[in-house]
Amino acid sequence: MYCASVFSLVWIFINGNSAGEKTFQANGSEGDFETSKATCSQAGGLLASPRNSAENTAIHQIVVRHNKKAFIGINDIQTEGTFKYLSGEAIRYSNWAAGEPNNGGGTEDCVEIYPDGRWNDRSCNEKRLIICEF
Ligand code: 293
Ligand code: CA
């Protein structure tokens, strides 16, 4: 095994940000939803998109470490109230905060993850910690 792979495994173990096949990473930079998506795809990944509680926990840990809310790769831009992954597939797993999604002000089509791991629909124009999955 190459040193870089060993380093990655040790880093992932220490930081606890892998779940199943995926690894999740942030470097502290922030952006709105479009910038976050573009940043992750330029890095060869995808905006972090939790599909189960293990993945949500891994993302949640990064949010806590940076003490910054983050967008996840889920939105209802196309059809209000129908939340989908970036692939267009409807979500089955969710972890909404109490009372969410509320489409506050009628303009909340993106989803942020709070430091408690729960989700809130939020304007896509806010700036949030960028967390990518690889
Ligand atoms: C309203 C009521 C709050 C809630 C907030 C978020 C905004 O202000 O309780 O936390 O909306 O849903 O996205
Ligand atoms: Ca909301």
GROMACS .gro file of C-alpha atoms and ligand atoms in nm:
model
  148
    1MET     CA    1   0.000   0.000   0.000
    2TYR     CA    2   0.124   0.351  -0.084
    3CYS     CA    3   0.214   0.596   0.194
    4ALA     CA    4  -0.062   0.833   0.080
    5SER     CA    5  -0.325   0.560   0.117
    6VAL     CA    6  -0.196   0.471   0.464
    7PHE     CA    7  -0.197   0.838   0.559
    8SER     CA    8  -0.556   0.874   0.433
    9LEU     CA    9  -0.672   0.574   0.631
   10VAL     CA   10  -0.503   0.699   0.949
   11TRP     CA   11  -0.640   1.051   0.891
   12ILE     CA   12  -0.990   0.918   0.829
   13PHE     CA   13  -0.969   0.696   1.136
   14ILE     CA   14  -0.855   0.985   1.359
   15ASN     CA   15  -1.111   1.226   1.219
   16GLY     CA   16  -1.393   0.971   1.201
   17ASN     CA   17  -1.531   1.097   0.874
   18SER     CA   18  -1.578   0.783   0.672
   19ALA     CA   19  -1.903   0.592   0.641
   20GLY     CA   20  -1.921   0.275   0.437
   21GLU     CA   21  -1.771   0.341   0.096
   22LYS     CA   22  -1.760   0.718   0.130
   23THR     CA   23  -1.513   0.959   0.284
   24PHE     CA   24  -1.613   1.315   0.373
   25GLN     CA   25  -1.375   1.610   0.373
   26ALA     CA   26  -1.378   1.985   0.438
   27ASN     CA   27  -1.092   2.234   0.428
   28GLY     CA   28  -1.271   2.518   0.605
   29SER     CA   29  -1.373   2.708   0.293
   30GLU     CA   30  -1.732   2.828   0.254
   31GLY     CA   31  -1.968   2.900  -0.033
   32ASP     CA   32  -2.330   2.927  -0.137
   33PHE     CA   33  -2.501   2.612  -0.270
   34GLU     CA   34  -2.384   2.654  -0.632
   35THR     CA   35  -2.027   2.734  -0.525
   36SER     CA   36  -2.026   2.438  -0.285
   37LYS     CA   37  -2.142   2.201  -0.560
   38ALA     CA   38  -1.888   2.339  -0.808
   39THR     CA   39  -1.603   2.326  -0.555
   40CYS     CA   40  -1.669   1.959  -0.477
   41SER     CA   41  -1.701   1.856  -0.841
   42GLN     CA   42  -1.379   2.044  -0.929
   43ALA     CA   43  -1.212   1.839  -0.653
   44GLY     CA   44  -1.341   1.519  -0.818
   45GLY     CA   45  -1.614   1.462  -0.560
   46LEU     CA   46  -1.972   1.557  -0.483
   47LEU     CA   47  -2.132   1.788  -0.228
   48ALA     CA   48  -2.182   1.566   0.078
   49SER     CA   49  -2.516   1.386   0.043
   50PRO     CA   50  -2.613   1.174   0.344
   51ARG     CA   51  -2.816   0.867   0.247
   52ASN     CA   52  -2.830   0.705   0.592
   53SER     CA   53  -2.759   0.782   0.958
   54ALA     CA   54  -2.397   0.661   0.944
   55GLU     CA   55  -2.322   0.906   0.662
   56ASN     CA   56  -2.512   1.181   0.840
   57THR     CA   57  -2.306   1.120   1.155
   58ALA     CA   58  -1.980   1.140   0.960
   59ILE     CA   59  -2.087   1.476   0.809
   60HIS     CA   60  -2.221   1.594   1.146
   61GLN     CA   61  -1.877   1.533   1.303
   62ILE     CA   62  -1.714   1.763   1.046
   63VAL     CA   63  -1.976   2.035   1.115
   64VAL     CA   64  -1.895   2.010   1.487
   65ARG     CA   65  -1.518   2.016   1.424
   66HIS     CA   66  -1.544   2.337   1.219
   67ASN     CA   67  -1.837   2.478   1.421
   68LYS     CA   68  -2.000   2.583   1.093
   69LYS     CA   69  -2.327   2.473   0.935
   70ALA     CA   70  -2.293   2.313   0.590
   71PHE     CA   71  -2.512   2.260   0.285
   72ILE     CA   72  -2.583   1.901   0.188
   73GLY     CA   73  -2.650   1.777  -0.165
   74ILE     CA   74  -3.028   1.779  -0.130
   75ASN     CA   75  -3.277   2.043  -0.250
   76ASP     CA   76  -3.636   2.102  -0.360
   77ILE     CA   77  -3.553   2.356  -0.632
   78GLN     CA   78  -3.745   2.163  -0.900
   79THR     CA   79  -4.065   2.084  -0.708
   80GLU     CA   80  -4.148   2.261  -0.383
   81GLY     CA   81  -4.167   2.006  -0.101
   82THR     CA   82  -4.004   1.720  -0.295
   83PHE     CA   83  -3.644   1.692  -0.179
   84LYS     CA   84  -3.403   1.526  -0.418
   85TYR     CA   85  -3.035   1.439  -0.438
   86LEU     CA   86  -2.815   1.612  -0.697
   87SER     CA   87  -2.879   1.308  -0.918
   88GLY     CA   88  -3.252   1.394  -0.923
   89GLU     CA   89  -3.343   1.090  -0.713
   90ALA     CA   90  -3.597   1.159  -0.436
   91ILE     CA   91  -3.460   1.123  -0.081
   92ARG     CA   92  -3.572   0.834   0.136
   93TYR     CA   93  -3.357   0.901   0.444
   94SER     CA   94  -3.399   1.238   0.620
   95ASN     CA   95  -3.303   1.394   0.953
   96TRP     CA   96  -3.509   1.714   0.971
   97ALA     CA   97  -3.502   1.938   1.277
   98ALA     CA   98  -3.837   1.984   1.451
   99GLY     CA   99  -4.069   2.196   1.238
  100GLU     CA  100  -3.855   2.160   0.924
  101PRO     CA  101  -3.869   2.183   0.631
  102ASN     CA  102  -4.078   2.503   0.659
  103ASN     CA  103  -3.979   2.683   0.336
  104GLY     CA  104  -3.929   2.997   0.550
  105GLY     CA  105  -4.016   3.313   0.359
  106GLY     CA  106  -4.111   3.090   0.066
  107THR     CA  107  -3.749   3.086  -0.052
  108GLU     CA  108  -3.580   2.791   0.121
  109ASP     CA  109  -3.490   2.527  -0.140
  110CYS     CA  110  -3.152   2.407  -0.010
  111VAL     CA  111  -3.070   2.205   0.302
  112GLU     CA  112  -2.819   2.284   0.575
  113ILE     CA  113  -2.700   2.053   0.849
  114TYR     CA  114  -2.683   2.198   1.200
  115PRO     CA  115  -2.418   2.130   1.466
  116ASP     CA  116  -2.668   1.882   1.620
  117GLY     CA  117  -2.680   1.683   1.294
  118ARG     CA  118  -3.039   1.781   1.216
  119TRP     CA  119  -3.143   1.937   0.883
  120ASN     CA  120  -3.306   2.270   0.800
  121ASP     CA  121  -3.421   2.395   0.462
  122ARG     CA  122  -3.249   2.725   0.394
  123SER     CA  123  -3.192   2.977   0.114
  124CYS     CA  124  -2.938   2.846  -0.139
  125ASN     CA  125  -2.771   3.190  -0.130
  126GLU     CA  126  -2.639   3.158   0.226
  127LYS     CA  127  -2.267   3.080   0.265
  128ARG     CA  128  -2.189   2.755   0.441
  129LEU     CA  129  -1.895   2.524   0.514
  130ILE     CA  130  -1.817   2.313   0.206
  131ILE     CA  131  -1.809   1.940   0.280
  132CYS     CA  132  -1.743   1.703  -0.009
  133GLU     CA  133  -1.778   1.328  -0.040
  134PHE     CA  134  -1.540   1.107  -0.235
  135293     C1  135  -3.834   3.041   1.132
  135293     C2  136  -3.878   2.968   1.258
  135293     C3  137  -3.756   2.908   1.325
  135293     C4  138  -3.678   2.823   1.227
  135293     C5  139  -3.642   2.903   1.105
  135293     C6  140  -3.571   2.817   0.999
  135293     C7  141  -3.517   2.902   0.886
  135293     O1  142  -3.758   3.153   1.164
  135293     O2  143  -3.795   2.826   1.434
  135293     O3  144  -3.562   2.777   1.291
  135293     O4  145  -3.759   2.956   1.047
  135293     O5  146  -3.660   2.721   0.948
  135293     O6  147  -3.470   2.823   0.784
  136CA      CA  148  -3.623   2.626   0.728
   0.00000   0.00000   0.00000
